[in-house]
Structure formats: structure tokens, C-alpha cells
């Protein structure tokens, strides 16, 4: 193998004064600190973006779950009200007066001697069966 001709850098000719050396070291320090700051800033920005994305996703889930919770609570209240009404109706099932009332409403049944008058929904009128003075 052939050796490459490399010129050796002669350091004996280059002698820096203490001021020049201090200036170069200060410049290197500034460059390194600037690079380090940039890296830290970029890392921080990436972290903040990822955090913002995750927070947004979690926030949407929280809002959706709260809305669902509110809807379920309303449904629960309605079902409890219906349960209470059904319990009350269940206690009245054996009552003869309740049975008579339901037979009148649902089946249009009448007691002996009663007459049923049906009117159109738009023209509901009731006539007084007793005599009036005027």
C-alpha cells in the first residue's frame, strides 16, 4: 500500500497569545451553548406538541363521557318516576274502585242504567241532564 502524502501541520509556527486563545475558547463555548439551547428548545417544543395532542384527545373523551353521564342520569330519573308510578298502580290493582275506573277508561264499560255519549275530539260538548231555570 502506498502511503498518502499528508502534509503535517506544523504547530510550532502557530502560537496563540493568551488573549487569542481565550477569545477562541469563548467563541467555541458560545457556539456549543447555542447548539445546546437549540436542542433543548426543539426537545421542549416536541414534548409540548405531544402533550397538547394527548391532552386534546383525553379532553374530548372527558367531554363525551360527561355528556353521556348526564343523559344516563336523565334516563335514570325518568325510569325511577315510571317505576314509582307502576308501584302505585300495582297497589291499586286489587281495589274494586280502581278496577271500575280502568274498565270505564280503557274498555268504555258502563254501569247499569248509564248512557255513553261520544263526541268528536274537536267538538267536545257536555249537556246538562237536569232542568235549568233560565
mmCIF file with all atom_site columns, N, CA, C and O in Angstrom, residues 17-60:
data_model
loop_
_atom_site.group_PDB
_atom_site.id
_atom_site.type_symbol
_atom_site.label_atom_id
_atom_site.label_alt_id
_atom_site.label_comp_id
_atom_site.label_asym_id
_atom_site.label_entity_id
_atom_site.label_seq_id
_atom_site.pdbx_PDB_ins_code
_atom_site.Cartn_x
_atom_site.Cartn_y
_atom_site.Cartn_z
_atom_site.occupancy
_atom_site.B_iso_or_equiv
_atom_site.pdbx_formal_charge
_atom_site.auth_seq_id
_atom_site.auth_comp_id
_atom_site.auth_asym_id
_atom_site.auth_atom_id
_atom_site.pdbx_PDB_model_num
ATOM 1   N N  . UNK A 1 17 ? -1.609  33.858 21.392 1.00 0.00 ? 17 UNK A N  1
ATOM 2   C CA . UNK A 1 17 ? -1.433  34.578 22.646 1.00 0.00 ? 17 UNK A CA 1
ATOM 3   C C  . UNK A 1 17 ? -2.557  34.174 23.587 1.00 0.00 ? 17 UNK A C  1
ATOM 4   O O  . UNK A 1 17 ? -3.550  33.563 23.183 1.00 0.00 ? 17 UNK A O  1
ATOM 5   N N  . UNK A 1 18 ? -2.396  34.481 24.838 1.00 0.00 ? 18 UNK A N  1
ATOM 6   C CA . UNK A 1 18 ? -3.423  34.133 25.831 1.00 0.00 ? 18 UNK A CA 1
ATOM 7   C C  . UNK A 1 18 ? -4.754  34.790 25.498 1.00 0.00 ? 18 UNK A C  1
ATOM 8   O O  . UNK A 1 18 ? -5.812  34.185 25.671 1.00 0.00 ? 18 UNK A O  1
ATOM 9   N N  . UNK A 1 19 ? -4.729  35.970 24.973 1.00 0.00 ? 19 UNK A N  1
ATOM 10  C CA . UNK A 1 19 ? -5.964  36.674 24.615 1.00 0.00 ? 19 UNK A CA 1
ATOM 11  C C  . UNK A 1 19 ? -6.659  35.996 23.454 1.00 0.00 ? 19 UNK A C  1
ATOM 12  O O  . UNK A 1 19 ? -7.877  35.814 23.456 1.00 0.00 ? 19 UNK A O  1
ATOM 13  N N  . UNK A 1 20 ? -5.876  35.602 22.440 1.00 0.00 ? 20 UNK A N  1
ATOM 14  C CA . UNK A 1 20 ? -6.461  34.925 21.285 1.00 0.00 ? 20 UNK A CA 1
ATOM 15  C C  . UNK A 1 20 ? -7.042  33.569 21.697 1.00 0.00 ? 20 UNK A C  1
ATOM 16  O O  . UNK A 1 20 ? -8.116  33.171 21.242 1.00 0.00 ? 20 UNK A O  1
ATOM 17  N N  . UNK A 1 21 ? -6.298  32.866 22.521 1.00 0.00 ? 21 UNK A N  1
ATOM 18  C CA . UNK A 1 21 ? -6.765  31.565 22.996 1.00 0.00 ? 21 UNK A CA 1
ATOM 19  C C  . UNK A 1 21 ? -8.060  31.709 23.804 1.00 0.00 ? 21 UNK A C  1
ATOM 20  O O  . UNK A 1 21 ? -9.015  30.958 23.618 1.00 0.00 ? 21 UNK A O  1
ATOM 21  N N  . UNK A 1 22 ? -8.103  32.699 24.660 1.00 0.00 ? 22 UNK A N  1
ATOM 22  C CA . UNK A 1 22 ? -9.304  32.940 25.454 1.00 0.00 ? 22 UNK A CA 1
ATOM 23  C C  . UNK A 1 22 ? -10.474 33.315 24.558 1.00 0.00 ? 22 UNK A C  1
ATOM 24  O O  . UNK A 1 22 ? -11.614 32.880 24.772 1.00 0.00 ? 22 UNK A O  1
ATOM 25  N N  . UNK A 1 23 ? -10.205 34.113 23.512 1.00 0.00 ? 23 UNK A N  1
ATOM 26  C CA . UNK A 1 23 ? -11.258 34.516 22.579 1.00 0.00 ? 23 UNK A CA 1
ATOM 27  C C  . UNK A 1 23 ? -11.800 33.305 21.825 1.00 0.00 ? 23 UNK A C  1
ATOM 28  O O  . UNK A 1 23 ? -13.013 33.147 21.680 1.00 0.00 ? 23 UNK A O  1
ATOM 29  N N  . UNK A 1 24 ? -10.910 32.425 21.333 1.00 0.00 ? 24 UNK A N  1
ATOM 30  C CA . UNK A 1 24 ? -11.351 31.214 20.629 1.00 0.00 ? 24 UNK A CA 1
ATOM 31  C C  . UNK A 1 24 ? -12.154 30.303 21.556 1.00 0.00 ? 24 UNK A C  1
ATOM 32  O O  . UNK A 1 24 ? -13.169 29.736 21.152 1.00 0.00 ? 24 UNK A O  1
ATOM 33  N N  . UNK A 1 25 ? -11.699 30.142 22.770 1.00 0.00 ? 25 UNK A N  1
ATOM 34  C CA . UNK A 1 25 ? -12.421 29.286 23.722 1.00 0.00 ? 25 UNK A CA 1
ATOM 35  C C  . UNK A 1 25 ? -13.805 29.860 24.019 1.00 0.00 ? 25 UNK A C  1
ATOM 36  O O  . UNK A 1 25 ? -14.790 29.132 24.122 1.00 0.00 ? 25 UNK A O  1
ATOM 37  N N  . UNK A 1 26 ? -13.876 31.159 24.128 1.00 0.00 ? 26 UNK A N  1
ATOM 38  C CA . UNK A 1 26 ? -15.160 31.814 24.370 1.00 0.00 ? 26 UNK A CA 1
ATOM 39  C C  . UNK A 1 26 ? -16.098 31.632 23.185 1.00 0.00 ? 26 UNK A C  1
ATOM 40  O O  . UNK A 1 26 ? -17.294 31.356 23.356 1.00 0.00 ? 26 UNK A O  1
ATOM 41  N N  . UNK A 1 27 ? -15.557 31.725 21.967 1.00 0.00 ? 27 UNK A N  1
ATOM 42  C CA . UNK A 1 27 ? -16.386 31.528 20.769 1.00 0.00 ? 27 UNK A CA 1
ATOM 43  C C  . UNK A 1 27 ? -16.904 30.096 20.709 1.00 0.00 ? 27 UNK A C  1
ATOM 44  O O  . UNK A 1 27 ? -18.071 29.862 20.390 1.00 0.00 ? 27 UNK A O  1
ATOM 45  N N  . UNK A 1 28 ? -16.030 29.118 20.981 1.00 0.00 ? 28 UNK A N  1
ATOM 46  C CA . UNK A 1 28 ? -16.458 27.715 20.993 1.00 0.00 ? 28 UNK A CA 1
ATOM 47  C C  . UNK A 1 28 ? -17.547 27.501 22.056 1.00 0.00 ? 28 UNK A C  1
ATOM 48  O O  . UNK A 1 28 ? -18.510 26.791 21.822 1.00 0.00 ? 28 UNK A O  1
ATOM 49  N N  . UNK A 1 29 ? -17.354 28.092 23.211 1.00 0.00 ? 29 UNK A N  1
ATOM 50  C CA . UNK A 1 29 ? -18.327 27.963 24.291 1.00 0.00 ? 29 UNK A CA 1
ATOM 51  C C  . UNK A 1 29 ? -19.681 28.530 23.864 1.00 0.00 ? 29 UNK A C  1
ATOM 52  O O  . UNK A 1 29 ? -20.723 27.918 24.098 1.00 0.00 ? 29 UNK A O  1
ATOM 53  N N  . UNK A 1 30 ? -19.646 29.692 23.216 1.00 0.00 ? 30 UNK A N  1
ATOM 54  C CA . UNK A 1 30 ? -20.899 30.304 22.752 1.00 0.00 ? 30 UNK A CA 1
ATOM 55  C C  . UNK A 1 30 ? -21.582 29.429 21.718 1.00 0.00 ? 30 UNK A C  1
ATOM 56  O O  . UNK A 1 30 ? -22.807 29.237 21.746 1.00 0.00 ? 30 UNK A O  1
ATOM 57  N N  . UNK A 1 31 ? -20.816 28.879 20.789 1.00 0.00 ? 31 UNK A N  1
ATOM 58  C CA . UNK A 1 31 ? -21.395 28.018 19.754 1.00 0.00 ? 31 UNK A CA 1
ATOM 59  C C  . UNK A 1 31 ? -22.008 26.779 20.400 1.00 0.00 ? 31 UNK A C  1
ATOM 60  O O  . UNK A 1 31 ? -23.138 26.384 20.069 1.00 0.00 ? 31 UNK A O  1
ATOM 61  N N  . UNK A 1 32 ? -21.299 26.165 21.315 1.00 0.00 ? 32 UNK A N  1
ATOM 62  C CA . UNK A 1 32 ? -21.810 24.957 21.975 1.00 0.00 ? 32 UNK A CA 1
ATOM 63  C C  . UNK A 1 32 ? -23.057 25.254 22.804 1.00 0.00 ? 32 UNK A C  1
ATOM 64  O O  . UNK A 1 32 ? -24.021 24.495 22.794 1.00 0.00 ? 32 UNK A O  1
ATOM 65  N N  . UNK A 1 33 ? -23.033 26.339 23.547 1.00 0.00 ? 33 UNK A N  1
ATOM 66  C CA . UNK A 1 33 ? -24.217 26.670 24.349 1.00 0.00 ? 33 UNK A CA 1
ATOM 67  C C  . UNK A 1 33 ? -25.404 27.016 23.457 1.00 0.00 ? 33 UNK A C  1
ATOM 68  O O  . UNK A 1 33 ? -26.541 26.668 23.773 1.00 0.00 ? 33 UNK A O  1
ATOM 69  N N  . UNK A 1 34 ? -25.150 27.678 22.335 1.00 0.00 ? 34 UNK A N  1
ATOM 70  C CA . UNK A 1 34 ? -26.232 27.987 21.397 1.00 0.00 ? 34 UNK A CA 1
ATOM 71  C C  . UNK A 1 34 ? -26.822 26.699 20.825 1.00 0.00 ? 34 UNK A C  1
ATOM 72  O O  . UNK A 1 34 ? -28.045 26.539 20.737 1.00 0.00 ? 34 UNK A O  1
ATOM 73  N N  . UNK A 1 35 ? -25.955 25.758 20.438 1.00 0.00 ? 35 UNK A N  1
ATOM 74  C CA . UNK A 1 35 ? -26.425 24.483 19.910 1.00 0.00 ? 35 UNK A CA 1
ATOM 75  C C  . UNK A 1 35 ? -27.218 23.711 20.979 1.00 0.00 ? 35 UNK A C  1
ATOM 76  O O  . UNK A 1 35 ? -28.252 23.121 20.695 1.00 0.00 ? 35 UNK A O  1
ATOM 77  N N  . UNK A 1 36 ? -26.702 23.744 22.193 1.00 0.00 ? 36 UNK A N  1
ATOM 78  C CA . UNK A 1 36 ? -27.385 23.054 23.285 1.00 0.00 ? 36 UNK A CA 1
ATOM 79  C C  . UNK A 1 36 ? -28.753 23.675 23.557 1.00 0.00 ? 36 UNK A C  1
ATOM 80  O O  . UNK A 1 36 ? -29.744 22.966 23.765 1.00 0.00 ? 36 UNK A O  1
ATOM 81  N N  . UNK A 1 37 ? -28.826 24.989 23.538 1.00 0.00 ? 37 UNK A N  1
ATOM 82  C CA . UNK A 1 37 ? -30.110 25.673 23.721 1.00 0.00 ? 37 UNK A CA 1
ATOM 83  C C  . UNK A 1 37 ? -31.099 25.296 22.620 1.00 0.00 ? 37 UNK A C  1
ATOM 84  O O  . UNK A 1 37 ? -32.282 25.081 22.877 1.00 0.00 ? 37 UNK A O  1
ATOM 85  N N  . UNK A 1 38 ? -30.617 25.247 21.393 1.00 0.00 ? 38 UNK A N  1
ATOM 86  C CA . UNK A 1 38 ? -31.492 24.862 20.266 1.00 0.00 ? 38 UNK A CA 1
ATOM 87  C C  . UNK A 1 38 ? -32.026 23.459 20.464 1.00 0.00 ? 38 UNK A C  1
ATOM 88  O O  . UNK A 1 38 ? -33.216 23.199 20.257 1.00 0.00 ? 38 UNK A O  1
ATOM 89  N N  . UNK A 1 39 ? -31.155 22.530 20.838 1.00 0.00 ? 39 UNK A N  1
ATOM 90  C CA . UNK A 1 39 ? -31.591 21.150 21.070 1.00 0.00 ? 39 UNK A CA 1
ATOM 91  C C  . UNK A 1 39 ? -32.629 21.093 22.187 1.00 0.00 ? 39 UNK A C  1
ATOM 92  O O  . UNK A 1 39 ? -33.642 20.399 22.072 1.00 0.00 ? 39 UNK A O  1
ATOM 93  N N  . UNK A 1 40 ? -32.355 21.796 23.265 1.00 0.00 ? 40 UNK A N  1
ATOM 94  C CA . UNK A 1 40 ? -33.304 21.807 24.382 1.00 0.00 ? 40 UNK A CA 1
ATOM 95  C C  . UNK A 1 40 ? -34.630 22.426 23.968 1.00 0.00 ? 40 UNK A C  1
ATOM 96  O O  . UNK A 1 40 ? -35.700 21.928 24.327 1.00 0.00 ? 40 UNK A O  1
ATOM 97  N N  . UNK A 1 41 ? -34.570 23.510 23.198 1.00 0.00 ? 41 UNK A N  1
ATOM 98  C CA . UNK A 1 41 ? -35.798 24.176 22.743 1.00 0.00 ? 41 UNK A CA 1
ATOM 99  C C  . UNK A 1 41 ? -36.605 23.256 21.832 1.00 0.00 ? 41 UNK A C  1
ATOM 100 O O  . UNK A 1 41 ? -37.826 23.121 21.984 1.00 0.00 ? 41 UNK A O  1
ATOM 101 N N  . UNK A 1 42 ? -35.920 22.590 20.910 1.00 0.00 ? 42 UNK A N  1
ATOM 102 C CA . UNK A 1 42 ? -36.616 21.672 19.993 1.00 0.00 ? 42 UNK A CA 1
ATOM 103 C C  . UNK A 1 42 ? -37.221 20.513 20.782 1.00 0.00 ? 42 UNK A C  1
ATOM 104 O O  . UNK A 1 42 ? -38.379 20.128 20.557 1.00 0.00 ? 42 UNK A O  1
ATOM 105 N N  . UNK A 1 43 ? -36.472 19.970 21.718 1.00 0.00 ? 43 UNK A N  1
ATOM 106 C CA . UNK A 1 43 ? -36.983 18.870 22.541 1.00 0.00 ? 43 UNK A CA 1
ATOM 107 C C  . UNK A 1 43 ? -38.203 19.323 23.340 1.00 0.00 ? 43 UNK A C  1
ATOM 108 O O  . UNK A 1 43 ? -39.208 18.609 23.421 1.00 0.00 ? 43 UNK A O  1
ATOM 109 N N  . UNK A 1 44 ? -38.122 20.505 23.904 1.00 0.00 ? 44 UNK A N  1
ATOM 110 C CA . UNK A 1 44 ? -39.247 21.039 24.667 1.00 0.00 ? 44 UNK A CA 1
ATOM 111 C C  . UNK A 1 44 ? -40.472 21.255 23.781 1.00 0.00 ? 44 UNK A C  1
ATOM 112 O O  . UNK A 1 44 ? -41.594 20.918 24.164 1.00 0.00 ? 44 UNK A O  1
ATOM 113 N N  . UNK A 1 45 ? -40.263 21.795 22.593 1.00 0.00 ? 45 UNK A N  1
ATOM 114 C CA . UNK A 1 45 ? -41.382 22.017 21.674 1.00 0.00 ? 45 UNK A CA 1
ATOM 115 C C  . UNK A 1 45 ? -42.027 20.699 21.263 1.00 0.00 ? 45 UNK A C  1
ATOM 116 O O  . UNK A 1 45 ? -43.257 20.592 21.208 1.00 0.00 ? 45 UNK A O  1
ATOM 117 N N  . UNK A 1 46 ? -41.208 19.694 20.964 1.00 0.00 ? 46 UNK A N  1
ATOM 118 C CA . UNK A 1 46 ? -41.754 18.385 20.595 1.00 0.00 ? 46 UNK A CA 1
ATOM 119 C C  . UNK A 1 46 ? -42.561 17.818 21.764 1.00 0.00 ? 46 UNK A C  1
ATOM 120 O O  . UNK A 1 46 ? -43.668 17.311 21.581 1.00 0.00 ? 46 UNK A O  1
ATOM 121 N N  . UNK A 1 47 ? -42.027 17.932 22.961 1.00 0.00 ? 47 UNK A N  1
ATOM 122 C CA . UNK A 1 47 ? -42.737 17.452 24.144 1.00 0.00 ? 47 UNK A CA 1
ATOM 123 C C  . UNK A 1 47 ? -44.068 18.175 24.323 1.00 0.00 ? 47 UNK A C  1
ATOM 124 O O  . UNK A 1 47 ? -45.094 17.553 24.602 1.00 0.00 ? 47 UNK A O  1
ATOM 125 N N  . UNK A 1 48 ? -44.061 19.485 24.154 1.00 0.00 ? 48 UNK A N  1
ATOM 126 C CA . UNK A 1 48 ? -45.296 20.261 24.304 1.00 0.00 ? 48 UNK A CA 1
ATOM 127 C C  . UNK A 1 48 ? -46.330 19.891 23.253 1.00 0.00 ? 48 UNK A C  1
ATOM 128 O O  . UNK A 1 48 ? -47.528 19.811 23.554 1.00 0.00 ? 48 UNK A O  1
ATOM 129 N N  . UNK A 1 49 ? -45.893 19.663 22.032 1.00 0.00 ? 49 UNK A N  1
ATOM 130 C CA . UNK A 1 49 ? -46.831 19.286 20.965 1.00 0.00 ? 49 UNK A CA 1
ATOM 131 C C  . UNK A 1 49 ? -47.448 17.926 21.280 1.00 0.00 ? 49 UNK A C  1
ATOM 132 O O  . UNK A 1 49 ? -48.672 17.739 21.166 1.00 0.00 ? 49 UNK A O  1
ATOM 133 N N  . UNK A 1 50 ? -46.617 16.977 21.683 1.00 0.00 ? 50 UNK A N  1
ATOM 134 C CA . UNK A 1 50 ? -47.135 15.647 22.022 1.00 0.00 ? 50 UNK A CA 1
ATOM 135 C C  . UNK A 1 50 ? -48.100 15.755 23.207 1.00 0.00 ? 50 UNK A C  1
ATOM 136 O O  . UNK A 1 50 ? -49.177 15.157 23.208 1.00 0.00 ? 50 UNK A O  1
ATOM 137 N N  . UNK A 1 51 ? -47.725 16.543 24.210 1.00 0.00 ? 51 UNK A N  1
ATOM 138 C CA . UNK A 1 51 ? -48.590 16.730 25.381 1.00 0.00 ? 51 UNK A CA 1
ATOM 139 C C  . UNK A 1 51 ? -49.922 17.367 24.977 1.00 0.00 ? 51 UNK A C  1
ATOM 140 O O  . UNK A 1 51 ? -50.981 16.953 25.452 1.00 0.00 ? 51 UNK A O  1
ATOM 141 N N  . UNK A 1 52 ? -49.875 18.364 24.096 1.00 0.00 ? 52 UNK A N  1
ATOM 142 C CA . UNK A 1 52 ? -51.108 19.028 23.652 1.00 0.00 ? 52 UNK A CA 1
ATOM 143 C C  . UNK A 1 52 ? -52.012 18.058 22.897 1.00 0.00 ? 52 UNK A C  1
ATOM 144 O O  . UNK A 1 52 ? -53.236 18.061 23.095 1.00 0.00 ? 52 UNK A O  1
ATOM 145 N N  . UNK A 1 53 ? -51.420 17.224 22.067 1.00 0.00 ? 53 UNK A N  1
ATOM 146 C CA . UNK A 1 53 ? -52.225 16.243 21.317 1.00 0.00 ? 53 UNK A CA 1
ATOM 147 C C  . UNK A 1 53 ? -52.881 15.263 22.279 1.00 0.00 ? 53 UNK A C  1
ATOM 148 O O  . UNK A 1 53 ? -54.083 14.977 22.168 1.00 0.00 ? 53 UNK A O  1
ATOM 149 N N  . UNK A 1 54 ? -52.110 14.758 23.224 1.00 0.00 ? 54 UNK A N  1
ATOM 150 C CA . UNK A 1 54 ? -52.674 13.806 24.194 1.00 0.00 ? 54 UNK A CA 1
ATOM 151 C C  . UNK A 1 54 ? -53.740 14.464 25.059 1.00 0.00 ? 54 UNK A C  1
ATOM 152 O O  . UNK A 1 54 ? -54.780 13.859 25.344 1.00 0.00 ? 54 UNK A O  1
ATOM 153 N N  . UNK A 1 55 ? -53.503 15.697 25.474 1.00 0.00 ? 55 UNK A N  1
ATOM 154 C CA . UNK A 1 55 ? -54.486 16.402 26.299 1.00 0.00 ? 55 UNK A CA 1
ATOM 155 C C  . UNK A 1 55 ? -55.782 16.626 25.525 1.00 0.00 ? 55 UNK A C  1
ATOM 156 O O  . UNK A 1 55 ? -56.873 16.498 26.080 1.00 0.00 ? 55 UNK A O  1
ATOM 157 N N  . UNK A 1 56 ? -55.667 16.958 24.249 1.00 0.00 ? 56 UNK A N  1
ATOM 158 C CA . UNK A 1 56 ? -56.856 17.167 23.418 1.00 0.00 ? 56 UNK A CA 1
ATOM 159 C C  . UNK A 1 56 ? -57.654 15.875 23.287 1.00 0.00 ? 56 UNK A C  1
ATOM 160 O O  . UNK A 1 56 ? -58.880 15.889 23.411 1.00 0.00 ? 56 UNK A O  1
ATOM 161 N N  . UNK A 1 57 ? -56.950 14.781 23.040 1.00 0.00 ? 57 UNK A N  1
ATOM 162 C CA . UNK A 1 57 ? -57.641 13.504 22.905 1.00 0.00 ? 57 UNK A CA 1
ATOM 163 C C  . UNK A 1 57 ? -58.343 13.119 24.208 1.00 0.00 ? 57 UNK A C  1
ATOM 164 O O  . UNK A 1 57 ? -59.501 12.694 24.198 1.00 0.00 ? 57 UNK A O  1
ATOM 165 N N  . UNK A 1 58 ? -57.653 13.287 25.318 1.00 0.00 ? 58 UNK A N  1
ATOM 166 C CA . UNK A 1 58 ? -58.257 12.967 26.617 1.00 0.00 ? 58 UNK A CA 1
ATOM 167 C C  . UNK A 1 58 ? -59.404 13.922 26.933 1.00 0.00 ? 58 UNK A C  1
ATOM 168 O O  . UNK A 1 58 ? -60.429 13.516 27.479 1.00 0.00 ? 58 UNK A O  1
ATOM 169 N N  . UNK A 1 59 ? -59.241 15.174 26.582 1.00 0.00 ? 59 UNK A N  1
ATOM 170 C CA . UNK A 1 59 ? -60.290 16.166 26.819 1.00 0.00 ? 59 UNK A CA 1
ATOM 171 C C  . UNK A 1 59 ? -61.561 15.830 26.065 1.00 0.00 ? 59 UNK A C  1
ATOM 172 O O  . UNK A 1 59 ? -62.667 15.958 26.607 1.00 0.00 ? 59 UNK A O  1
ATOM 173 N N  . UNK A 1 60 ? -61.406 15.398 24.822 1.00 0.00 ? 60 UNK A N  1
ATOM 174 C CA . UNK A 1 60 ? -62.588 15.011 24.045 1.00 0.00 ? 60 UNK A CA 1
ATOM 175 C C  . UNK A 1 60 ? -63.297 13.834 24.700 1.00 0.00 ? 60 UNK A C  1
ATOM 176 O O  . UNK A 1 60 ? -64.528 13.801 24.770 1.00 0.00 ? 60 UNK A O  1
#
